[in-house]
Structure formats: C-alpha cells, structure tokens
Coordinates of C-alpha atoms in Angstrom, one line a residue:
M29 CA 242.0 -62.8 -118.7
E30 CA 242.3 -61.4 -115.3
T31 CA 241.5 -57.6 -115.2
P32 CA 244.1 -55.3 -113.6
Y33 CA 240.9 -54.2 -111.4
A34 CA 240.2 -57.7 -110.7
C35 CA 243.8 -58.5 -109.5
Y36 CA 244.1 -55.2 -107.2
L37 CA 240.4 -56.8 -105.6
Q38 CA 241.5 -59.9 -106.2
L39 CA 238.0 -60.6 -107.0
P40 CA 239.0 -64.7 -107.8
D41 CA 239.5 -65.6 -104.1
L42 CA 237.2 -63.2 -102.9
L43 CA 234.1 -64.1 -104.5
N44 CA 235.1 -67.8 -104.2
L45 CA 234.8 -67.3 -100.1
Q46 CA 231.0 -68.0 -100.9
R47 CA 230.5 -71.4 -100.2
P48 CA 226.9 -72.6 -98.4
R49 CA 226.3 -75.8 -97.7
T50 CA 223.0 -76.3 -99.1
P51 CA 223.6 -78.5 -101.6
D52 CA 223.7 -78.0 -105.0
D53 CA 219.9 -79.7 -105.3
Q54 CA 218.0 -77.0 -103.4
P55 CA 219.0 -73.7 -105.4
A56 CA 216.3 -71.3 -103.2
Q57 CA 218.0 -72.1 -99.9
W58 CA 220.8 -72.1 -102.0
A59 CA 220.4 -69.0 -102.7
D60 CA 219.6 -67.1 -99.4
E61 CA 222.6 -69.1 -98.0
H62 CA 224.6 -67.6 -100.2
F63 CA 222.8 -64.3 -99.0
F64 CA 223.3 -64.5 -95.4
I65 CA 227.4 -65.4 -95.7
T66 CA 227.4 -63.0 -98.4
V67 CA 226.1 -60.3 -95.6
H68 CA 228.4 -61.2 -93.2
Q69 CA 231.3 -61.2 -95.1
S70 CA 231.3 -58.5 -96.1
A71 CA 230.4 -56.7 -93.0
E72 CA 234.0 -58.6 -91.2
V73 CA 235.9 -56.6 -94.1
L74 CA 233.9 -53.0 -93.4
V75 CA 234.8 -54.1 -89.8
S76 CA 238.1 -54.7 -90.1
Q77 CA 238.0 -51.1 -91.4
A78 CA 236.9 -49.8 -88.6
L79 CA 239.3 -51.5 -86.5
V80 CA 242.5 -49.7 -88.8
D81 CA 240.2 -46.1 -88.6
L82 CA 240.0 -46.5 -84.5
D83 CA 243.8 -47.1 -84.6
R84 CA 244.8 -44.4 -86.8
A85 CA 242.3 -41.9 -84.4
G86 CA 244.1 -43.2 -81.3
Q87 CA 247.1 -42.0 -83.4
Q88 CA 246.2 -38.8 -84.1
A89 CA 244.5 -38.1 -80.3
R90 CA 247.6 -39.3 -78.6
A91 CA 250.0 -37.0 -81.2
G92 CA 247.3 -34.1 -80.6
Q93 CA 246.5 -34.2 -84.1
D94 CA 241.7 -33.8 -82.7
A95 CA 241.2 -32.6 -86.5
G96 CA 242.7 -35.9 -87.9
A97 CA 241.5 -38.0 -84.7
A98 CA 238.4 -36.7 -84.9
T99 CA 237.9 -37.2 -89.0
S100 CA 239.0 -41.0 -89.0
L101 CA 236.4 -41.1 -85.9
R102 CA 234.0 -40.2 -88.5
R103 CA 234.8 -42.4 -90.8
V104 CA 233.8 -45.1 -87.8
T105 CA 230.8 -44.0 -87.2
A106 CA 230.3 -44.4 -91.1
V107 CA 231.2 -47.5 -91.5
V108 CA 229.1 -48.9 -88.5
D109 CA 225.6 -46.6 -90.4
V110 CA 226.4 -48.8 -93.5
L111 CA 227.0 -52.1 -90.7
E112 CA 222.9 -51.0 -90.0
S113 CA 223.0 -51.3 -93.4
H114 CA 223.7 -54.7 -93.6
L115 CA 221.5 -55.7 -91.0
A116 CA 218.4 -54.2 -93.3
L117 CA 219.3 -56.1 -95.9
L118 CA 218.5 -59.1 -93.6
D119 CA 214.9 -58.2 -93.5
H120 CA 215.0 -59.4 -96.7
L121 CA 215.4 -62.7 -95.9
A122 CA 212.1 -64.3 -94.2
P123 CA 212.5 -66.0 -90.9
E124 CA 211.0 -69.2 -92.6
S125 CA 214.7 -69.1 -95.2
F126 CA 216.6 -68.8 -92.5
T127 CA 215.2 -71.3 -90.6
A128 CA 215.3 -73.6 -93.4
F129 CA 219.6 -73.7 -94.1
R130 CA 220.4 -72.6 -89.8
P131 CA 220.8 -75.6 -89.1
L132 CA 223.9 -75.5 -91.3
L133 CA 225.7 -72.8 -88.9
D134 CA 226.3 -75.8 -86.6
D135 CA 227.3 -73.9 -83.3
A136 CA 228.6 -70.4 -85.3
S137 CA 227.7 -66.9 -84.0
G138 CA 227.9 -63.5 -85.1
A139 CA 228.4 -63.3 -81.5
Q140 CA 231.8 -65.7 -82.1
S141 CA 232.8 -62.6 -83.9
S142 CA 236.6 -61.3 -82.4
Q143 CA 236.7 -58.2 -84.6
F144 CA 233.1 -56.7 -83.2
S145 CA 233.5 -57.9 -80.4
E146 CA 236.6 -55.9 -80.4
L147 CA 235.2 -53.0 -82.1
F148 CA 232.2 -52.5 -79.5
R149 CA 235.1 -53.3 -76.7
R150 CA 237.2 -50.7 -77.6
I151 CA 234.1 -48.2 -78.8
A152 CA 232.6 -48.7 -75.2
M153 CA 236.0 -48.2 -73.0
R154 CA 236.0 -44.8 -71.2
D155 CA 239.4 -44.1 -73.3
C156 CA 238.4 -45.9 -76.3
L157 CA 241.7 -43.5 -77.6
G158 CA 244.2 -44.4 -75.3
S159 CA 244.9 -40.2 -74.6
A160 CA 248.1 -40.1 -72.8
S161 CA 246.6 -38.8 -69.6
G162 CA 243.6 -41.2 -69.2
E163 CA 241.3 -38.9 -69.1
E164 CA 238.5 -38.6 -72.6
H165 CA 237.1 -35.3 -70.9
T166 CA 240.7 -33.5 -72.1
R167 CA 239.8 -34.1 -76.0
G168 CA 238.7 -31.1 -77.7
R169 CA 234.7 -31.3 -78.2
E170 CA 235.4 -31.7 -82.6
V171 CA 236.6 -35.6 -81.1
A172 CA 234.5 -35.7 -77.8
D173 CA 231.5 -35.1 -80.4
A174 CA 232.9 -37.5 -83.1
L175 CA 233.1 -40.1 -80.4
W176 CA 229.9 -39.4 -78.9
A177 CA 228.1 -40.2 -82.7
L178 CA 229.9 -43.2 -82.7
R179 CA 228.7 -44.6 -79.8
A180 CA 224.8 -43.7 -80.9
A181 CA 225.8 -45.0 -83.9
V182 CA 227.1 -48.7 -82.0
T183 CA 223.4 -48.3 -79.9
R184 CA 221.5 -48.0 -83.7
W185 CA 223.6 -51.1 -85.3
R186 CA 222.7 -53.0 -81.4
T187 CA 218.7 -52.2 -81.6
R188 CA 218.7 -52.4 -85.4
H189 CA 220.3 -56.0 -84.9
L190 CA 218.1 -57.1 -82.2
L191 CA 214.9 -55.7 -83.5
L192 CA 216.0 -58.3 -86.7
V193 CA 216.9 -61.3 -84.1
E194 CA 213.8 -61.3 -82.9
R195 CA 212.1 -61.2 -86.5
M196 CA 214.5 -64.5 -87.2
I197 CA 214.0 -66.5 -84.1
G198 CA 211.8 -65.3 -81.5
D199 CA 212.7 -66.5 -78.6
R200 CA 214.5 -69.6 -79.7
P201 CA 218.1 -69.6 -78.5
G202 CA 221.2 -68.0 -79.9
T203 CA 223.4 -70.8 -82.5
G204 CA 226.2 -69.9 -80.6
G205 CA 224.8 -71.3 -77.6
T206 CA 223.5 -67.5 -75.8
S207 CA 219.8 -67.2 -74.7
G208 CA 219.5 -64.7 -77.9
L209 CA 216.8 -61.5 -77.3
A210 CA 218.2 -61.8 -73.5
Y211 CA 221.5 -62.2 -73.9
L212 CA 221.5 -58.8 -77.0
R213 CA 218.7 -57.2 -74.9
S214 CA 221.6 -56.4 -72.3
R215 CA 224.2 -55.9 -75.0
I216 CA 222.4 -52.4 -76.6
D217 CA 223.7 -50.0 -73.8
L218 CA 226.0 -50.4 -72.9
P219 CA 228.2 -48.3 -69.9
P220 CA 231.7 -47.2 -70.6
D221 CA 234.4 -49.4 -69.4
G222 CA 237.3 -47.7 -66.1

C-alpha cells in the first residue's frame, strides 16, 4: 500500500525515471549509468526550483521588497551550491566507467539542458531581476550582495564542472558536439549581458 508520503511526492513515478540503457547482464556498468542518470535528474529538479526562486526574487524586487528578494536569491545560491555538490558526487564515477557507457548517451549532453542554460543566462544578465528602471545598481546593498554571491556560486559550479569534465573525458570532444574543455573554459567567467 502506498503511503501518503509516497503519494504526495509521486515516488513510484519518480523512481521509475532512472532507466539505464546498459543491459541488465552488465550489472557494474548498469549501476554506474544509473548513478549518472540519478545525479543528473536530481540536478534538473533542483534547477527547476532555482528558476522558481529566481522568478520570485524578480517579483519581490519589482515590488520593492528587497529583503524578500535577497532571501530568495540566497536560496538560489544555496541550490547552486548543492548543484556543485552534485558534481562532487560524480567524482565517485571512474573515468573508465563513464567511458564504458558514454556511447549509450548518443548525442545527449548537459549542454543541451534548457533549464541550466536559462538559469545561467538569467544570472549573467546585468539586471537579472528585471527592475522597472532596468538598472541593477539602484538596488539595496542586501540584494546587490545576494546577486554577487549567486554569481560567485555559478563561477564555482562552472569551475568544478570543468575539472570534472577534464578528469572524465580529457581533451576528447563533448558528447553534444562541443569542443569539450575549450568550450567549458570559455564559459567559466562570462561578463554580464547588457
């Protein structure tokens, strides 16, 4: 019988989403691929929450609720910090284990994540909260500090991701057709958009 907890969180559906392509008769590779999928799916769920909180921060900022906006931005920063920890999880996947199931990804690549792209694009914007004046410098110190901390967290995530990819694939091309490390290096410290 399904508990109210499992029902509320829709756990049967959630836990059925991890479907490695590795055949069952290769249990070690299957477990490694399951781990890879689990880490990436949980990261996508967290990014969806970060986008919700970033939207909320923008609403609060436009309403002149700087304390609330700063609180929401700090939560986005905490989520990005946890996403960096997700990358640390992948340090427990040996490069040769990843290489074994990497062909099963076909052309799939984290670079294709529309959520990560949207989150990082919005954070890099000069006025990622969409103030009425269009100028971030009109914000209070608390919001400005929260934005700075968030951008620093994204830089830490990108740096950690670069190091992980360097360990896992070296100078080989990325799975999504990117140049791999060179592409990631170019993304670490992007200037804010205009």
